[in-house]
Amino acid sequence: MFQVVELQGEYEAWWFFDDWKEQIKQIKTFESFDKALDEYQQAVAILQIEYPEYRTKKKYLSSFWNENQNRYCPECEDDIQIFHSVMLLEEYQVIE
């Protein structure tokens, strides 16, 4: 099974910190890679329109942001960038 996972949080998709699943906004599951890839590409196209900055790593891990969209972190006493990400995974693992 393949998953297209949309995230929103304070770091890019490829970091996979312990709490990465807490940033999940939506998961769509597909039996075929081709259908999952189509969904991933559509999500990337939409985010590219909405957010001027983006980067992709390991083929199917993409993060998008707007320099003006951040939130204040009381613990760090600073603003933290908000990232919008989409990932194409197989069994919740990175596709190499």
CSV table of C-alpha atoms in Angstrom, one decimal:
chain,number,residue,atom,x,y,z
A,1,MET,CA,0.0,0.0,0.0
A,2,PHE,CA,1.1,3.6,-0.7
A,3,GLN,CA,0.2,6.7,1.2
A,4,VAL,CA,0.1,10.3,0.3
A,5,VAL,CA,0.5,12.2,3.5
A,6,GLU,CA,0.0,15.9,4.0
A,7,LEU,CA,1.7,17.6,6.9
A,8,GLN,CA,1.7,21.0,8.5
A,9,GLY,CA,4.3,21.9,11.1
A,10,GLU,CA,7.5,23.5,12.2
A,11,TYR,CA,9.9,21.4,10.1
A,12,GLU,CA,10.3,19.9,6.6
A,13,ALA,CA,8.9,16.5,5.7
A,14,TRP,CA,12.2,14.7,5.5
A,15,TRP,CA,13.3,15.1,9.1
A,16,PHE,CA,10.9,12.4,10.5
A,17,PHE,CA,11.4,13.5,14.1
A,18,ASP,CA,9.7,11.4,16.8
A,19,ASP,CA,6.6,13.6,16.7
A,20,TRP,CA,6.2,13.8,12.9
A,21,LYS,CA,2.9,12.0,12.9
A,22,GLU,CA,1.4,14.7,15.1
A,23,GLN,CA,1.8,17.1,12.1
A,24,ILE,CA,-0.3,15.0,9.8
A,25,LYS,CA,-3.3,16.8,8.3
A,26,GLN,CA,-4.5,14.1,5.9
A,27,ILE,CA,-3.6,10.6,4.7
A,28,LYS,CA,-4.8,9.0,1.4
A,29,THR,CA,-4.1,5.4,0.8
A,30,PHE,CA,-3.7,3.7,-2.6
A,31,GLU,CA,-3.1,0.2,-3.7
A,32,SER,CA,-1.2,1.2,-6.8
A,33,PHE,CA,1.9,3.3,-7.0
A,34,ASP,CA,0.6,5.1,-10.2
A,35,LYS,CA,-2.5,6.3,-8.5
A,36,ALA,CA,-0.6,7.4,-5.4
A,37,LEU,CA,1.9,9.2,-7.7
A,38,ASP,CA,-0.9,11.1,-9.5
A,39,GLU,CA,-2.3,12.2,-6.1
A,40,TYR,CA,1.1,13.3,-4.9
A,41,GLN,CA,1.8,15.3,-8.1
A,42,GLN,CA,-1.6,17.0,-7.8
A,43,ALA,CA,-0.9,18.0,-4.2
A,44,VAL,CA,2.5,19.3,-5.1
A,45,ALA,CA,1.1,21.4,-8.0
A,46,ILE,CA,-1.5,23.0,-5.6
A,47,LEU,CA,1.1,23.8,-3.0
A,48,GLN,CA,3.5,25.3,-5.5
A,49,ILE,CA,0.8,27.8,-6.4
A,50,GLU,CA,0.0,28.6,-2.8
A,51,TYR,CA,3.6,28.8,-1.4
A,52,PRO,CA,6.5,30.6,-3.2
A,53,GLU,CA,9.3,28.6,-1.5
A,54,TYR,CA,9.7,24.9,-1.8
A,55,ARG,CA,12.2,22.0,-1.8
A,56,THR,CA,12.0,18.3,-2.6
A,57,LYS,CA,14.2,15.6,-1.2
A,58,LYS,CA,14.5,11.9,-1.8
A,59,LYS,CA,12.1,12.2,-4.8
A,60,TYR,CA,8.8,12.2,-3.0
A,61,LEU,CA,9.2,14.4,0.1
A,62,SER,CA,8.3,18.0,-0.6
A,63,SER,CA,8.0,21.0,1.7
A,64,PHE,CA,6.5,24.4,1.0
A,65,TRP,CA,6.5,27.6,2.9
A,66,ASN,CA,5.9,31.4,2.9
A,67,GLU,CA,8.6,33.4,4.7
A,68,ASN,CA,5.8,35.4,6.4
A,69,GLN,CA,3.9,32.4,7.8
A,70,ASN,CA,5.3,31.6,11.2
A,71,ARG,CA,4.2,31.2,14.8
A,72,TYR,CA,5.8,32.4,18.0
A,73,CYS,CA,7.5,29.8,20.1
A,74,PRO,CA,7.5,30.8,23.8
A,75,GLU,CA,10.1,28.1,24.7
A,76,CYS,CA,12.6,29.4,22.1
A,77,GLU,CA,11.5,33.1,22.4
A,78,ASP,CA,11.5,33.3,18.6
A,79,ASP,CA,9.3,32.9,15.6
A,80,ILE,CA,9.2,29.4,13.9
A,81,GLN,CA,8.6,28.9,10.2
A,82,ILE,CA,5.5,26.9,9.3
A,83,PHE,CA,6.0,24.2,6.6
A,84,HIS,CA,3.3,22.6,4.4
A,85,SER,CA,4.5,19.2,3.2
A,86,VAL,CA,3.4,16.3,1.1
A,87,MET,CA,5.0,12.8,1.0
A,88,LEU,CA,4.5,9.7,-1.0
A,89,LEU,CA,5.3,6.7,1.1
A,90,GLU,CA,5.1,2.9,0.8
A,91,GLU,CA,3.9,1.3,4.0
A,92,TYR,CA,4.8,4.5,5.8
A,93,GLN,CA,8.4,4.3,4.7
A,94,VAL,CA,10.4,6.5,2.4
A,95,ILE,CA,10.5,5.3,-1.2
A,96,GLU,CA,14.2,5.2,-2.3
